[in-house]
JSON list of C-alpha atoms in Angstrom, two decimals:
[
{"chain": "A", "resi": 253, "resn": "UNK", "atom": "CA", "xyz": [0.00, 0.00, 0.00]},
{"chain": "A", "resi": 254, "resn": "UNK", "atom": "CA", "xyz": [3.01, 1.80, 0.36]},
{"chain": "A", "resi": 255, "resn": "UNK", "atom": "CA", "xyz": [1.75, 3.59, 3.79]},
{"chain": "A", "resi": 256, "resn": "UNK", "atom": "CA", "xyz": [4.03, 5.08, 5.57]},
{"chain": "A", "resi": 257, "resn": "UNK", "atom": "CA", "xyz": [4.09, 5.87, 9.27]},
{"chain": "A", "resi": 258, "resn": "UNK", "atom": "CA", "xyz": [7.18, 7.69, 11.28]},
{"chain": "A", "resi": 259, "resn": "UNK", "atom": "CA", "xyz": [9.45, 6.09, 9.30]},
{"chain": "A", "resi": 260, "resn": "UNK", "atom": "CA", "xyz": [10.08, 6.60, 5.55]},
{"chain": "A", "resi": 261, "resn": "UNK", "atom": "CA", "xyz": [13.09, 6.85, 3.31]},
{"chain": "A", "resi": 262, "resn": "UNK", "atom": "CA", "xyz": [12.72, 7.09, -0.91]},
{"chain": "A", "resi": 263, "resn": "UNK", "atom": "CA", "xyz": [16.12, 6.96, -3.17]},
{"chain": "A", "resi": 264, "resn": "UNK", "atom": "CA", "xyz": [16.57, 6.98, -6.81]},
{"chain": "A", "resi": 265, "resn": "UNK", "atom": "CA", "xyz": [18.29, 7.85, -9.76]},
{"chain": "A", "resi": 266, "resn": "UNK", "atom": "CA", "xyz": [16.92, 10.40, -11.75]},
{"chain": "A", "resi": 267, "resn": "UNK", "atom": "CA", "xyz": [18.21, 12.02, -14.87]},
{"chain": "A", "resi": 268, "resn": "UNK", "atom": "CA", "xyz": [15.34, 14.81, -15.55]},
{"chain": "A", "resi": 269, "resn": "UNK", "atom": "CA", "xyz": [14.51, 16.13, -18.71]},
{"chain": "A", "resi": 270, "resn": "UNK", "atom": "CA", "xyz": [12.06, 18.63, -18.56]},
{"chain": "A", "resi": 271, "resn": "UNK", "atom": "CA", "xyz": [9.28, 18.99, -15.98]},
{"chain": "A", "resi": 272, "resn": "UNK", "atom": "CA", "xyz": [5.76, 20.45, -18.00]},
{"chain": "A", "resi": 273, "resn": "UNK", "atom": "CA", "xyz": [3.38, 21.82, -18.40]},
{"chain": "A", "resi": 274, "resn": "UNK", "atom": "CA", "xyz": [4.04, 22.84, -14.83]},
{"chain": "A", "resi": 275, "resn": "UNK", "atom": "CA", "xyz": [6.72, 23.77, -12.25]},
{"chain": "A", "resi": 276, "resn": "UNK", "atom": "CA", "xyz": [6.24, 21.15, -10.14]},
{"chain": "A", "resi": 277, "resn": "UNK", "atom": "CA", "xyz": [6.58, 17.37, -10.59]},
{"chain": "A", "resi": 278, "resn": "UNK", "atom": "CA", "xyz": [6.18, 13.80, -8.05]},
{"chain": "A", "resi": 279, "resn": "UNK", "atom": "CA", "xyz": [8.75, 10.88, -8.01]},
{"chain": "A", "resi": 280, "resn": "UNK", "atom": "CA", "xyz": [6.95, 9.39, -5.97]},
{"chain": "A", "resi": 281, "resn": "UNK", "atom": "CA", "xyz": [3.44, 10.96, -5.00]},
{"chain": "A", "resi": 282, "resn": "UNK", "atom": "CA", "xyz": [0.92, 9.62, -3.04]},
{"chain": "A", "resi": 283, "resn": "UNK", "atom": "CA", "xyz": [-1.76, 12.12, -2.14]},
{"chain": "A", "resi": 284, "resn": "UNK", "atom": "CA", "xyz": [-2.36, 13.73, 1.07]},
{"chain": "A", "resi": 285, "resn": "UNK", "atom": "CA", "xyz": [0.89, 11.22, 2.05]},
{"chain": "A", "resi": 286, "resn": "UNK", "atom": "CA", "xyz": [4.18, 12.30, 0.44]},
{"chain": "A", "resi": 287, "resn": "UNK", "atom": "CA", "xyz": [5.89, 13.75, -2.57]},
{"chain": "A", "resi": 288, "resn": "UNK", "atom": "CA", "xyz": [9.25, 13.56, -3.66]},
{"chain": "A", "resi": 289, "resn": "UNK", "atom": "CA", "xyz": [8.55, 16.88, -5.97]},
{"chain": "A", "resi": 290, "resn": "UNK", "atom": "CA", "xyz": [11.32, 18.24, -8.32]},
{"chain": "A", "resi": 291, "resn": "UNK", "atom": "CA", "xyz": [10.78, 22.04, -8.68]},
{"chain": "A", "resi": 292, "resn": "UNK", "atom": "CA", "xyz": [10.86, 23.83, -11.83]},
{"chain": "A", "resi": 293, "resn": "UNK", "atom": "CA", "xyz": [13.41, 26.99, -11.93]},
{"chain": "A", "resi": 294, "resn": "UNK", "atom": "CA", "xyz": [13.34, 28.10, -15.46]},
{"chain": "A", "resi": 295, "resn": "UNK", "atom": "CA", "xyz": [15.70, 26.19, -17.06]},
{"chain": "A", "resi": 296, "resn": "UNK", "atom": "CA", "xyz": [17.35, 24.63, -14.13]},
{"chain": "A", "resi": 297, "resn": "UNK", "atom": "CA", "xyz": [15.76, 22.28, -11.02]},
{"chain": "A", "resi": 298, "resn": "UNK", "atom": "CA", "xyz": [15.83, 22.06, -7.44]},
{"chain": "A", "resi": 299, "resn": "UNK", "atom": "CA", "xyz": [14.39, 18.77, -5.78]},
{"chain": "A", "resi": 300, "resn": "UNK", "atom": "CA", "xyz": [12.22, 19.12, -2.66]},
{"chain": "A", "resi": 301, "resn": "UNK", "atom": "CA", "xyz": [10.32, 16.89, -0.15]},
{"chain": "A", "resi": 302, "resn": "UNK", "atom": "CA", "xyz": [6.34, 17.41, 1.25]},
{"chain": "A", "resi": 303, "resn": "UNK", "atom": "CA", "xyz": [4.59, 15.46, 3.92]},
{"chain": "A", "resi": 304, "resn": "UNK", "atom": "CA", "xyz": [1.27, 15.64, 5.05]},
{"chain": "A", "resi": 305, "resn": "UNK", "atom": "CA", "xyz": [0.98, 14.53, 8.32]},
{"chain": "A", "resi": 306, "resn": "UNK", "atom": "CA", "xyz": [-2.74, 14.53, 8.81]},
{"chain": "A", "resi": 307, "resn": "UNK", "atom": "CA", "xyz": [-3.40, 17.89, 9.32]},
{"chain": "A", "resi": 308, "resn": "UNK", "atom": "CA", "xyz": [-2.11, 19.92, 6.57]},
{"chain": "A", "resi": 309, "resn": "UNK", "atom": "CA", "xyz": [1.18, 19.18, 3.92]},
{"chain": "A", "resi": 310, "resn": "UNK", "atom": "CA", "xyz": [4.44, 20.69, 5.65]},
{"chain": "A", "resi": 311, "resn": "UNK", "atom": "CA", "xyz": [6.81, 21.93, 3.00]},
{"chain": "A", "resi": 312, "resn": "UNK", "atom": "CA", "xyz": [8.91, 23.00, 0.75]},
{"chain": "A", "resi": 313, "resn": "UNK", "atom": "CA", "xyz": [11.44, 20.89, 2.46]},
{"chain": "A", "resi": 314, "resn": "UNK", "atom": "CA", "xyz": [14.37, 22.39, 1.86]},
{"chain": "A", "resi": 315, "resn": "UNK", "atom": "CA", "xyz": [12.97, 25.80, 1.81]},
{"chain": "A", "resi": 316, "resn": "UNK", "atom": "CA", "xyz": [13.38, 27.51, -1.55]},
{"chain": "A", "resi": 317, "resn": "UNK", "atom": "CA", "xyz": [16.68, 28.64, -2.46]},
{"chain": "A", "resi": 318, "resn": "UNK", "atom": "CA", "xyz": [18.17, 26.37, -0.05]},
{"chain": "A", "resi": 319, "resn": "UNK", "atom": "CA", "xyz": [19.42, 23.31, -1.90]},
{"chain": "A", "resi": 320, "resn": "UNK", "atom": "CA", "xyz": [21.33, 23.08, -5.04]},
{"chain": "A", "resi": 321, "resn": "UNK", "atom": "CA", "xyz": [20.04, 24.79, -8.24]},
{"chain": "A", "resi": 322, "resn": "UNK", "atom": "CA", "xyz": [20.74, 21.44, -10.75]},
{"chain": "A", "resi": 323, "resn": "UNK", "atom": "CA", "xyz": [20.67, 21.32, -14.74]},
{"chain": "A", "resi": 324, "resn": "UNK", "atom": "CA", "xyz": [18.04, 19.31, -16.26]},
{"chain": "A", "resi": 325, "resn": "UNK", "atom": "CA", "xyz": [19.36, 16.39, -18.67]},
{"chain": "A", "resi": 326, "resn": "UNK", "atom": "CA", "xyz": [22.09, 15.05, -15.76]},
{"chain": "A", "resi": 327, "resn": "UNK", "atom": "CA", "xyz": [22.04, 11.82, -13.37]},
{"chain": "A", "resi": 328, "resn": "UNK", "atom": "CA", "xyz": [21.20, 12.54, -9.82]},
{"chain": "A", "resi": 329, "resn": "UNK", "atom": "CA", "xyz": [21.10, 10.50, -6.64]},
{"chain": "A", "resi": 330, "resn": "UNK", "atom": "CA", "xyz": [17.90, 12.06, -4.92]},
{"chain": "A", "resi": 331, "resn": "UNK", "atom": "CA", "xyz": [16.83, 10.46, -1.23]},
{"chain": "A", "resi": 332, "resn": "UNK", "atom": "CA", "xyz": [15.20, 11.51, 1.67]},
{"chain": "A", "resi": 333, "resn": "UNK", "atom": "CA", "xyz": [13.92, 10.43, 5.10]},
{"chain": "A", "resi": 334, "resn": "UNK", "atom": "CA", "xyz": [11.61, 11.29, 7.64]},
{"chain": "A", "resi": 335, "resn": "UNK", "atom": "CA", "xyz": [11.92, 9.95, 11.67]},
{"chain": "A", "resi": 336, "resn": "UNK", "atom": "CA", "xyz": [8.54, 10.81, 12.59]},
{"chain": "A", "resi": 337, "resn": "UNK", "atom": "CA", "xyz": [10.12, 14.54, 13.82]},
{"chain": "A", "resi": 338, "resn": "UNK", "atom": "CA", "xyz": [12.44, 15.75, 10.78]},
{"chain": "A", "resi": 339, "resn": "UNK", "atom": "CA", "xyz": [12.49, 15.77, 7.32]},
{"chain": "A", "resi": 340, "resn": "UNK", "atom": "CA", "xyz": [15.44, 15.18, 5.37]},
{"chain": "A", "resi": 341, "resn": "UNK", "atom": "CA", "xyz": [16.54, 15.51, 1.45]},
{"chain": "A", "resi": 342, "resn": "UNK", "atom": "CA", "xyz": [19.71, 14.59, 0.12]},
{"chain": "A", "resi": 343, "resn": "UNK", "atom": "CA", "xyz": [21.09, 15.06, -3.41]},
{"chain": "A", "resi": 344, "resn": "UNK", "atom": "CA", "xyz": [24.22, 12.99, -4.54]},
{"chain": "A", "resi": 345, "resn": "UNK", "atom": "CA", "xyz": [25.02, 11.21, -0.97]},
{"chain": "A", "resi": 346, "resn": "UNK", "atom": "CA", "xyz": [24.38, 15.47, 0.66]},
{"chain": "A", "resi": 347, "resn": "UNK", "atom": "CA", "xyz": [22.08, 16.78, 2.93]},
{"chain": "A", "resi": 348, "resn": "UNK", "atom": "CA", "xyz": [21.04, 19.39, 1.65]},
{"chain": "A", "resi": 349, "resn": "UNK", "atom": "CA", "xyz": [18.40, 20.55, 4.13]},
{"chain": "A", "resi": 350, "resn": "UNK", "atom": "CA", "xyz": [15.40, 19.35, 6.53]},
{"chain": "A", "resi": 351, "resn": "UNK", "atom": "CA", "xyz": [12.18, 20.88, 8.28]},
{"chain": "A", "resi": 352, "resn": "UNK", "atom": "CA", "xyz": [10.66, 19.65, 11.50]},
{"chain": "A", "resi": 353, "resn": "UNK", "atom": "CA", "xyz": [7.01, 17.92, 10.11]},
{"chain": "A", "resi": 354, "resn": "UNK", "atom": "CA", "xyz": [6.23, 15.73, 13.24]},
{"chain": "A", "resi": 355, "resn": "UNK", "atom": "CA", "xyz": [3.78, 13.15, 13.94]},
{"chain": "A", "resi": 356, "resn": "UNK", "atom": "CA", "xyz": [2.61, 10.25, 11.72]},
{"chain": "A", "resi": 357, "resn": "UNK", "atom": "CA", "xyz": [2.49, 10.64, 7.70]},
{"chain": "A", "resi": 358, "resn": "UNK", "atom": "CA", "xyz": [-1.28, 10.49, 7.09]},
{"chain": "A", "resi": 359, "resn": "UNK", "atom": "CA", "xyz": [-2.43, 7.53, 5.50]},
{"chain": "A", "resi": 360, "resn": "UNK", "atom": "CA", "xyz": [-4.63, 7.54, 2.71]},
{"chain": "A", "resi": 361, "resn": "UNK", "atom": "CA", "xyz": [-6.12, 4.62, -0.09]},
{"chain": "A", "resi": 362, "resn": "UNK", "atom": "CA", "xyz": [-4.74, 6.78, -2.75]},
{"chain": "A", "resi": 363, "resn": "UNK", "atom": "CA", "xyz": [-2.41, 5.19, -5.47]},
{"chain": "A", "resi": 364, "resn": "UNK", "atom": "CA", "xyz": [1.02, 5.80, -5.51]},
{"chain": "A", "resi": 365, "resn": "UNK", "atom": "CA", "xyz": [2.19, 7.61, -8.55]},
{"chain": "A", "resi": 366, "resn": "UNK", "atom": "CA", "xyz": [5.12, 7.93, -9.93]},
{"chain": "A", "resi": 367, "resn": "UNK", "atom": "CA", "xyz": [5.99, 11.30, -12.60]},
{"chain": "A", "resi": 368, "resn": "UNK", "atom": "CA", "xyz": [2.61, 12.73, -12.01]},
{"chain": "A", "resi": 369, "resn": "UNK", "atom": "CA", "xyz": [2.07, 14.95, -9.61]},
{"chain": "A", "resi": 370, "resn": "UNK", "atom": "CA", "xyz": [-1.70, 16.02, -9.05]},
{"chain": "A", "resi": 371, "resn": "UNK", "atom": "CA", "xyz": [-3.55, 19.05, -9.89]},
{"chain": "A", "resi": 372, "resn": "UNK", "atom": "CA", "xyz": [-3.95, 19.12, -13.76]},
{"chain": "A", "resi": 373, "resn": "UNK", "atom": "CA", "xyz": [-0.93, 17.15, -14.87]},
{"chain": "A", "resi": 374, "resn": "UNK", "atom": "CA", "xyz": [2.62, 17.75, -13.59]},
{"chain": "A", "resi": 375, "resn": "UNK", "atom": "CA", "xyz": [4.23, 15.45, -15.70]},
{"chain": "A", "resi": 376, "resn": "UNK", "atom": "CA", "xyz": [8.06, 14.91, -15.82]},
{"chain": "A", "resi": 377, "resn": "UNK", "atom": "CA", "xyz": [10.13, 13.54, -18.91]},
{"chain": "A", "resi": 378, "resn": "UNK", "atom": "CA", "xyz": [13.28, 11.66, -17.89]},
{"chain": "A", "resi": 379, "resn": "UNK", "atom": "CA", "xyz": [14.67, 8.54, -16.68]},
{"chain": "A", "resi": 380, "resn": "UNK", "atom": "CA", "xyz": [13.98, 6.59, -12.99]},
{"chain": "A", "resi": 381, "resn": "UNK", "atom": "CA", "xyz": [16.28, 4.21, -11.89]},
{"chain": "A", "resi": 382, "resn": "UNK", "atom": "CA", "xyz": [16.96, 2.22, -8.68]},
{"chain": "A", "resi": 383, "resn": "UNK", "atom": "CA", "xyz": [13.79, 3.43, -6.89]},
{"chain": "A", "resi": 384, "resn": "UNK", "atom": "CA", "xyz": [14.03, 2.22, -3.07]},
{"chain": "A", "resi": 385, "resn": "UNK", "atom": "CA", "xyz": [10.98, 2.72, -0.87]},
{"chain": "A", "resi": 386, "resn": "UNK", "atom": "CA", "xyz": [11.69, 1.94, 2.82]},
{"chain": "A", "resi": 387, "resn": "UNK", "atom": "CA", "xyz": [9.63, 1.81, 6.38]},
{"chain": "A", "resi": 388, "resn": "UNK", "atom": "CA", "xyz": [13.12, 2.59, 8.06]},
{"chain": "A", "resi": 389, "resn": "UNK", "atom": "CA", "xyz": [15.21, 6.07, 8.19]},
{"chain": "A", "resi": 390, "resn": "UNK", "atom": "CA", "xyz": [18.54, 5.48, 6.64]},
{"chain": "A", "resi": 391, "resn": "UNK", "atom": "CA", "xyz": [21.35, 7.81, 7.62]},
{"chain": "A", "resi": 392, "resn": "UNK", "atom": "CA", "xyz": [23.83, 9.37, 5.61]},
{"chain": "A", "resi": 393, "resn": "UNK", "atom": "CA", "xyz": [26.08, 6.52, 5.40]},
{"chain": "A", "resi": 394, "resn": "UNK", "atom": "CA", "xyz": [23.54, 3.86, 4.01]},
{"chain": "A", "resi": 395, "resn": "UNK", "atom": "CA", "xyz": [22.27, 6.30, 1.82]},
{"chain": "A", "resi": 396, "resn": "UNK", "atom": "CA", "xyz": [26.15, 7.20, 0.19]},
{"chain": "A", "resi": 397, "resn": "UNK", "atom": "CA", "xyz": [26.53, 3.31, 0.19]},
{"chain": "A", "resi": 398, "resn": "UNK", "atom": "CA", "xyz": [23.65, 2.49, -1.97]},
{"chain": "A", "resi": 399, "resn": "UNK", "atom": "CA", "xyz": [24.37, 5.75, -4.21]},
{"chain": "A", "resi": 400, "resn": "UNK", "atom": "CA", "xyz": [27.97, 4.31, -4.82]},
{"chain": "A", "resi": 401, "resn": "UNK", "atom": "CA", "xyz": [27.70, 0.66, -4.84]},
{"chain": "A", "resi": 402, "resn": "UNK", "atom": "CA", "xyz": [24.16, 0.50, -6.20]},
{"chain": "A", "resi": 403, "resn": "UNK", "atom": "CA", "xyz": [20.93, -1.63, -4.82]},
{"chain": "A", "resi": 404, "resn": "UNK", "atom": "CA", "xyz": [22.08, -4.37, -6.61]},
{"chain": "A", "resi": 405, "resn": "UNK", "atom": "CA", "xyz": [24.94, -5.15, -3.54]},
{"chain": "A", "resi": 406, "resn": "UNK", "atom": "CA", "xyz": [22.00, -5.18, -1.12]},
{"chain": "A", "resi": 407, "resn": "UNK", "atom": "CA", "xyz": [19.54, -7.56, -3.28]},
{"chain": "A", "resi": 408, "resn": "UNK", "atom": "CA", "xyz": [22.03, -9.91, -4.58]},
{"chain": "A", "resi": 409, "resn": "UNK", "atom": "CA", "xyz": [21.26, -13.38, -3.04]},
{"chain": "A", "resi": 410, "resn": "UNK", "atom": "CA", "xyz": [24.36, -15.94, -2.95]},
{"chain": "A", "resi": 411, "resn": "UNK", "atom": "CA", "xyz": [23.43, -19.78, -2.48]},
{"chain": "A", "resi": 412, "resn": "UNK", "atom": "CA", "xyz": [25.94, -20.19, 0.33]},
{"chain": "A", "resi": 413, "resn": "UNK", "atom": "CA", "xyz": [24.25, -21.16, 4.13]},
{"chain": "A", "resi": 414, "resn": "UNK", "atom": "CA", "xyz": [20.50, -20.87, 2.28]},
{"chain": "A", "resi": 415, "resn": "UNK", "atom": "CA", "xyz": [18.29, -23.53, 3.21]},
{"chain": "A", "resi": 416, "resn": "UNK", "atom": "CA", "xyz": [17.70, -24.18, -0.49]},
{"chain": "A", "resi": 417, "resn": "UNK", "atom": "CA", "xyz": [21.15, -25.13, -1.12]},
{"chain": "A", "resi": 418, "resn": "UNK", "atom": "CA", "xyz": [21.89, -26.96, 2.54]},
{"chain": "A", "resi": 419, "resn": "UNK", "atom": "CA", "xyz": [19.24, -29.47, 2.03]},
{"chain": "A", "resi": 420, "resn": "UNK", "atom": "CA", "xyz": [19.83, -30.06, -1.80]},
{"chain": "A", "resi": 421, "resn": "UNK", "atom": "CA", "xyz": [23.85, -30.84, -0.34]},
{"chain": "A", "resi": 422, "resn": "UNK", "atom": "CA", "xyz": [22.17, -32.85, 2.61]},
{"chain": "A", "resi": 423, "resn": "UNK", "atom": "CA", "xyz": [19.82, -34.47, 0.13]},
{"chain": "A", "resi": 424, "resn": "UNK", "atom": "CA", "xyz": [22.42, -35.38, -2.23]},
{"chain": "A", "resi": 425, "resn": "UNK", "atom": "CA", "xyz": [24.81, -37.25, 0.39]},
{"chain": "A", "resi": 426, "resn": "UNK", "atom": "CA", "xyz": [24.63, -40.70, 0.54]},
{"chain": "A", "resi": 427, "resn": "UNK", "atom": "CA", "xyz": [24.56, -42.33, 3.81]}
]
């Protein structure tokens, strides 16, 4: 349902294009949840987290003018987190800025979307790649680590000490 509570962190790889017909984009949305919203600046981009936690949406996180100012048509690590208190958005492994939210992210039925934001069509033209939604807060660290070594390292599944493998080997002996 992709519901999150005081815990939430989004990564991916994004190499943005253009974001039309308006400013304002949503990699991921989910309404009246969370938006990972890149933010139209002529021709350049800033990227920006919102949460809505119940009463009303608490953002721009950063506030505007805060983070970098990045050209459209490049690969960018974007990620953020929120601990049930603060807000956080990094770009390329950095934090580049948080806002206190607090309480729960309010939980809707709505459908998660991914390029289009709401309100008339906020479309975004680019590529995604390496999307990671998780109920947990990763810090800086984790976040660097899966921007450098990629998500693959942390899905990759080797047969050694699985119980697949151990009983096919304990299977197989003769005895």
């Amino acid at each position: 349902d992709f519901n999150f509570d005081k815990k939430l962190t989004i990564m991916v790889w994004a190499k943005l294009d253009d974001i039309t017909p308006q400013e304002w984009g949503g990699m991921p949305r989910k309404e009246n949840e969370y938006v990972l919203a890149p933010h139209k600046l002529g021709n350049k981009m800033e990227m920006t987290m919102w949460v809505n936690n119940g009463p009303a949406w608490v953002g721009q996180i950063p506030d505007p003018g805060v983070g970098p100012q990045l050209n459209f048509g490049e690969w960018h690590h974007y990620a953020t987190t929120y601990d049930g208190d603060i807000c956080r958005v990094y770009v390329d492994g950095k934090d580049i800025g948080n806002k206190k939210v607090g309480g729960a992210v309010n939980q809707t039925d709505a459908i998660l979307r991914i390029s289009n934001d709401c309100c008339g069509g906020r479309f975004m033209k680019g590529t995604l790649d390496e999307m990671v939604m998780a109920k947990d807060v990763f810090d800086a660290t984790v976040i660097q680590d899966y921007m450098k070594k990629g998500i693959e390292l942390y899905l990759s599944v080797g047969p050694v000490g699985k119980l697949s493998t151990t009983w096919g080997r304990l299977k197989g002996q003769k005895g």
